[in-house]
Coordinates of C-alpha atoms and ligand atoms in Angstrom, one line a residue:
M3 CA -24.1 -30.2 19.8
V4 CA -20.9 -31.2 17.4
T5 CA -20.2 -34.4 16.2
H6 CA -17.0 -35.0 15.8
D7 CA -14.3 -37.9 13.6
A8 CA -10.5 -37.8 13.6
E9 CA -9.7 -39.8 9.9
R10 CA -5.8 -40.5 9.0
L11 CA -5.3 -39.9 5.3
T12 CA -2.8 -41.3 2.8
L13 CA -1.0 -37.9 1.2
A14 CA 1.7 -39.9 -1.3
R15 CA 4.0 -42.7 -0.8
L16 CA 7.8 -42.9 0.2
P17 CA 10.1 -44.2 -2.5
S18 CA 10.6 -47.3 1.0
G19 CA 6.8 -47.5 0.5
I20 CA 6.3 -45.9 4.2
E21 CA 3.3 -43.8 3.4
I22 CA 2.5 -40.4 4.2
E23 CA -0.7 -39.8 6.6
T24 CA -2.1 -37.2 8.4
T25 CA -4.8 -36.5 10.5
I26 CA -7.8 -34.6 9.4
H27 CA -10.7 -33.3 11.6
R28 CA -14.6 -33.0 10.5
Y29 CA -16.9 -30.7 13.1
R30 CA -20.3 -31.1 11.9
G31 CA -22.8 -28.9 13.3
G32 CA -26.8 -29.7 14.8
R33 CA -27.7 -26.7 12.1
S34 CA -26.7 -26.2 7.8
G35 CA -24.2 -23.7 7.0
P36 CA -21.1 -23.4 5.8
K37 CA -17.2 -24.8 5.2
I38 CA -14.5 -23.4 7.0
Y39 CA -11.2 -25.3 5.9
V40 CA -8.7 -24.8 8.0
Q41 CA -5.1 -26.1 8.5
A42 CA -1.4 -25.1 9.4
A43 CA 2.0 -26.6 9.3
Q44 CA 2.9 -27.2 5.4
H45 CA 5.5 -25.9 6.4
G46 CA 6.8 -27.3 9.4
R47 CA 8.7 -25.6 11.9
E48 CA 5.6 -23.4 11.6
V49 CA 4.5 -25.3 14.6
N50 CA 2.2 -22.2 16.5
G51 CA -0.8 -22.9 13.8
V52 CA -0.3 -26.3 14.9
E53 CA -1.4 -25.4 18.8
V54 CA -4.1 -23.3 17.5
L55 CA -6.4 -25.8 16.3
R56 CA -5.7 -27.7 19.2
R57 CA -6.8 -24.8 21.1
L58 CA -9.4 -24.7 18.3
H59 CA -10.3 -28.3 18.9
D60 CA -11.2 -27.8 22.6
R61 CA -13.4 -25.2 21.8
L62 CA -15.3 -26.6 19.0
V63 CA -15.9 -30.2 20.6
S64 CA -18.1 -28.4 23.1
A65 CA -19.7 -25.5 21.1
E66 CA -23.0 -24.4 19.2
L67 CA -22.0 -25.2 15.4
A68 CA -24.1 -24.7 12.3
G69 CA -22.3 -26.2 9.1
E70 CA -18.8 -27.6 9.5
V71 CA -15.1 -27.0 10.5
I72 CA -12.1 -29.0 8.5
A73 CA -9.2 -29.2 10.2
V74 CA -6.2 -31.0 9.4
P75 CA -3.3 -29.8 12.2
V76 CA -0.1 -31.4 10.0
A77 CA -0.4 -30.5 6.4
D78 CA 3.2 -31.8 5.6
P79 CA 4.6 -34.8 7.8
L80 CA 7.7 -34.3 5.7
T81 CA 8.3 -30.8 7.5
F82 CA 7.2 -31.4 10.3
D83 CA 9.4 -34.5 11.5
R84 CA 12.3 -32.3 9.9
V85 CA 11.4 -28.9 11.9
S86 CA 12.3 -27.6 8.4
Y87 CA 10.5 -24.7 6.1
T88 CA 11.2 -27.2 2.4
T89 CA 11.6 -31.0 2.0
P90 CA 14.8 -32.7 1.2
E91 CA 15.9 -31.8 -2.8
A92 CA 15.3 -35.9 -2.8
L93 CA 11.6 -35.9 -1.9
D94 CA 10.5 -33.8 -4.4
S95 CA 13.4 -31.8 -6.9
I96 CA 10.7 -29.9 -8.1
N97 CA 8.6 -28.7 -5.1
A98 CA 10.9 -29.0 -2.2
N99 CA 8.3 -25.9 -0.7
M100 CA 4.5 -27.5 -0.4
N101 CA 3.3 -24.6 -0.4
R102 CA 4.7 -24.1 -4.2
A103 CA 2.2 -27.2 -5.2
W104 CA -1.2 -26.2 -4.9
P105 CA -3.4 -27.6 -6.1
G106 CA -2.1 -30.8 -7.2
S107 CA -1.9 -33.8 -9.0
S108 CA -2.4 -37.0 -8.1
D109 CA 0.0 -37.8 -10.6
G110 CA 2.4 -35.9 -9.6
T111 CA 5.9 -35.0 -7.4
L112 CA 6.0 -35.3 -3.9
H113 CA 4.0 -32.5 -3.0
E114 CA 2.1 -32.0 -5.5
R115 CA 0.0 -35.5 -4.8
M116 CA -0.1 -34.5 -0.7
T117 CA -1.6 -31.0 -2.0
A118 CA -4.1 -33.1 -4.8
A119 CA -5.1 -35.0 -1.5
L120 CA -5.7 -32.3 0.3
W121 CA -7.3 -30.0 -2.1
E122 CA -10.4 -32.9 -2.4
R123 CA -10.9 -31.3 1.4
A124 CA -10.5 -27.6 0.6
R125 CA -11.8 -28.0 -2.8
E126 CA -14.8 -28.4 -0.5
A127 CA -15.0 -25.1 1.6
D128 CA -16.5 -22.0 2.0
A129 CA -13.8 -20.4 3.5
V130 CA -10.0 -21.2 4.0
V131 CA -7.6 -19.9 6.3
D132 CA -3.7 -21.5 6.2
L133 CA -1.7 -20.7 9.2
H134 CA 1.8 -20.1 8.7
T135 CA 3.9 -18.7 11.2
G136 CA 6.9 -16.0 10.6
S137 CA 10.4 -15.6 11.9
P138 CA 10.9 -14.3 15.5
E139 CA 11.5 -10.6 14.3
M140 CA 8.1 -10.6 11.6
L141 CA 5.5 -9.2 12.9
T142 CA 2.0 -10.8 12.7
H143 CA -0.5 -9.9 9.5
V144 CA -3.0 -11.6 7.4
V145 CA -2.2 -12.2 3.6
F146 CA -4.4 -12.0 0.8
M147 CA -4.9 -12.0 -2.5
A148 CA -5.8 -8.2 -3.3
G149 CA -9.0 -7.2 -5.7
D150 CA -10.7 -10.1 -3.3
D151 CA -13.3 -8.9 -2.1
G152 CA -14.2 -12.3 -0.7
S153 CA -11.0 -12.7 1.4
R154 CA -10.7 -9.4 2.5
A155 CA -13.9 -9.2 4.4
L156 CA -11.6 -12.6 6.3
A157 CA -8.5 -10.8 6.5
E158 CA -10.6 -8.3 8.5
A159 CA -12.4 -11.0 10.5
F160 CA -9.3 -12.5 11.7
G161 CA -7.9 -9.1 12.6
T162 CA -4.0 -8.2 12.8
D163 CA -2.6 -4.8 13.4
L164 CA -1.2 -5.3 9.4
L165 CA -3.5 -6.2 6.7
L166 CA -1.2 -7.3 3.4
A167 CA -2.8 -7.2 0.2
E168 CA -1.2 -9.5 -2.5
R169 CA -1.0 -8.7 -5.7
A170 CA -1.2 -11.5 -8.4
G171 CA -1.4 -12.8 -12.0
E172 CA -0.3 -10.1 -14.5
A173 CA -0.8 -7.6 -11.5
A174 CA 2.2 -9.2 -9.9
N175 CA 5.8 -8.0 -10.2
E176 CA 8.6 -10.2 -11.6
E177 CA 9.0 -12.0 -8.6
W178 CA 5.5 -13.0 -7.9
S179 CA 5.6 -15.8 -11.1
Q180 CA 9.4 -16.1 -10.5
R181 CA 9.0 -17.4 -6.8
G182 CA 6.0 -19.3 -7.5
F183 CA 3.2 -18.2 -5.7
D184 CA 0.5 -19.7 -8.2
G185 CA 1.4 -22.9 -6.7
K186 CA 0.0 -21.1 -3.0
L187 CA -3.2 -22.9 -1.9
R188 CA -4.0 -19.3 -1.1
V189 CA -4.2 -18.4 -4.4
A190 CA -5.3 -21.4 -5.9
A191 CA -8.3 -21.1 -3.8
T192 CA -9.2 -18.0 -4.2
R193 CA -8.6 -18.6 -8.2
A194 CA -11.8 -21.4 -7.6
G195 CA -13.5 -18.7 -5.6
I196 CA -12.8 -19.6 -2.3
P197 CA -12.7 -16.6 0.0
T198 CA -8.9 -17.7 2.0
I199 CA -6.5 -15.7 4.4
T200 CA -2.7 -16.6 5.4
P201 CA -2.3 -15.6 8.7
E202 CA 1.6 -15.1 9.5
L203 CA 2.1 -15.0 12.8
A204 CA 4.9 -14.9 14.3
S205 CA 7.6 -17.0 15.9
N206 CA 8.3 -20.5 14.1
K207 CA 10.1 -23.5 15.9
R208 CA 8.5 -22.4 19.6
I209 CA 4.7 -22.4 21.0
D210 CA 4.8 -18.5 21.5
E211 CA 2.1 -17.7 23.8
S212 CA 0.6 -14.3 22.6
A213 CA 1.4 -16.1 18.4
V214 CA -1.0 -18.4 19.8
E215 CA -3.1 -16.1 20.6
A216 CA -3.5 -13.9 17.9
G217 CA -4.5 -17.1 15.5
L218 CA -7.5 -18.6 17.9
E219 CA -9.1 -15.5 18.2
G220 CA -8.8 -14.2 14.8
T221 CA -9.8 -18.4 13.4
L222 CA -12.7 -17.7 16.2
N223 CA -13.2 -14.7 14.3
V224 CA -13.7 -15.7 10.9
L225 CA -15.9 -18.9 12.0
R226 CA -18.2 -16.0 13.7
D227 CA -17.9 -13.8 10.7
R228 CA -19.1 -17.3 9.0
S229 CA -22.1 -17.2 11.1
V230 CA -20.6 -21.1 11.7
L231 CA -20.4 -19.5 15.7
S232 CA -22.9 -17.6 17.0
G233 CA -21.8 -13.4 17.3
A234 CA -19.7 -10.9 16.2
P235 CA -16.1 -11.2 15.3
E236 CA -14.6 -9.3 18.3
P237 CA -12.6 -6.2 16.4
R238 CA -8.7 -7.3 16.9
G239 CA -5.9 -5.0 15.9
E240 CA -5.4 -2.2 14.1
R241 CA -6.0 -3.4 10.3
R242 CA -4.0 -1.1 8.9
L243 CA -4.3 -2.1 5.1
A244 CA -1.1 -2.1 3.0
R245 CA 0.5 -3.5 -0.1
N246 CA 3.1 -6.6 0.2
H247 CA 6.2 -5.8 -0.5
L248 CA 7.7 -8.8 -2.8
G249 CA 10.7 -6.6 -3.5
R250 CA 12.7 -7.2 -0.4
V251 CA 16.0 -5.5 1.1
T252 CA 18.3 -8.4 0.2
A253 CA 21.7 -8.6 1.1
T254 CA 24.0 -7.4 -1.3
D255 CA 27.0 -10.4 -0.4
S256 CA 26.9 -13.0 2.0
G257 CA 28.4 -12.2 5.7
L258 CA 27.4 -10.7 9.6
F259 CA 24.2 -9.0 9.5
R260 CA 23.9 -6.6 12.5
A261 CA 20.2 -5.4 12.5
E262 CA 19.7 -1.6 14.1
S263 CA 19.2 -2.5 17.6
T264 CA 16.8 0.2 17.9
L265 CA 14.1 -0.3 15.7
E266 CA 11.3 -2.1 16.0
V267 CA 9.1 -4.1 13.1
G268 CA 5.0 -2.6 13.4
R269 CA 7.2 0.9 12.7
E270 CA 6.6 3.4 9.8
I271 CA 9.8 4.7 8.8
E272 CA 11.4 7.0 6.0
A273 CA 13.0 5.7 2.1
G274 CA 16.7 5.3 3.2
T275 CA 16.1 4.6 7.1
Y276 CA 19.4 3.1 8.1
L277 CA 18.6 -0.6 9.0
G278 CA 21.6 -2.7 9.7
T279 CA 25.5 -3.3 8.6
L280 CA 26.4 -6.4 6.8
Y281 CA 30.2 -7.0 7.4
D282 CA 33.1 -9.7 7.0
P283 CA 33.5 -11.8 9.7
T284 CA 37.1 -12.3 9.1
T285 CA 37.5 -9.2 8.4
Y286 CA 35.0 -6.6 9.5
E287 CA 35.2 -4.7 6.4
V288 CA 31.6 -3.6 5.9
L289 CA 29.8 -4.6 2.5
Q290 CA 26.8 -3.2 3.1
E291 CA 24.9 -0.1 4.6
A292 CA 21.4 -2.0 4.4
R293 CA 18.5 0.8 4.0
A294 CA 14.5 0.7 3.0
D295 CA 14.2 1.5 -0.1
R296 CA 10.5 3.2 0.3
D297 CA 8.3 4.9 2.8
G298 CA 6.7 1.6 4.9
I299 CA 6.0 -0.1 7.8
L300 CA 8.2 -2.3 8.5
Y301 CA 7.3 -5.5 9.5
A302 CA 10.0 -7.7 9.4
L303 CA 13.9 -7.5 10.2
T304 CA 16.7 -10.0 10.2
K305 CA 18.0 -11.0 13.7
E306 CA 19.6 -13.9 12.2
A307 CA 22.5 -12.5 11.4
T308 CA 24.5 -15.0 9.5
V309 CA 23.3 -14.3 5.8
T310 CA 23.8 -15.1 2.5
A311 CA 23.7 -13.2 -1.1
G312 CA 20.6 -11.8 -1.8
G313 CA 19.2 -13.4 1.2
K314 CA 16.3 -11.2 2.9
L315 CA 17.0 -8.6 5.3
A316 CA 13.8 -6.6 5.9
N317 CA 10.5 -6.2 4.5
V318 CA 8.0 -2.8 4.0
A319 CA 5.1 -2.7 3.2
L320 CA 2.9 0.1 1.7
P321 CA 0.4 1.4 3.6
L322 CA -2.8 2.0 1.4
D323 CA -6.0 4.3 1.7
N324 CA -7.4 1.8 -1.3
E325 CA -6.2 -1.9 -1.7
D326 CA -6.9 -0.8 -5.7
D327 CA -4.5 2.0 -5.5
Ligands
ZN406 ZN1 4.3 -21.3 6.5

């Protein structure tokens, strides 16, 4: 038997006095076992994780559970309401991105207070799954911290075609610290000794059946792997191991980007592969012939054509035989 309860939790207070609240679901099994924390939509436009947790709810209320599952379908109601990735600067000028503010602080900025309230729940867990949703042109994948065996095991259990090992701390490149990656939930939790993964499901802003399916089956696999649900994980995806390529192929100027139409994400490409052309939409002048800067697996290619200088055009992951390579 499963005991389910849904609790409203106050995350922070807005200047007007309105409280930001969200709902936390707890599913307690009849037998003792580990505690798993799952959340979605800390980037509010990434709605597929919410639908994953709604379907997970239907499965869990009638399941035989050992231990406990804590699920937060809308981690950031502010970005959820705006269908956005970040909050307006007026609300948090330091951490507009909630996923740079973990583990947070109860007397910090708005997002730091919100993450601190959720961290009280996440820190009790034996494993954490932070569901995200990438762009429609991104290959569904799972990210974990390179060198953390527990997190890698979770990523393998979740099962996608691509598993990305992301280096952290001193092993990471400069971009890692510049972009404040220390403040990701995955990094904070892994450093606290909790195996953690970030599944990146495809297609934000829309409920995409294949993305939801990948998220639900992957999360069920994590629960099986941890023996919260009985049975072995069902092998899913090719689970190719690769290194996260932070140094993306970026736009050298602002303009309109026409991606090479024959390229598909998931393909292995070579350094120098033509990715598309950036041009000035008023004069048609070619500003950049974008090419891959290394051999690897193309896992994202921008199809939103209007780009600004420095914006991402493509991501190429480096295949690894061993994550310590
Ligand atoms: Zn996200």
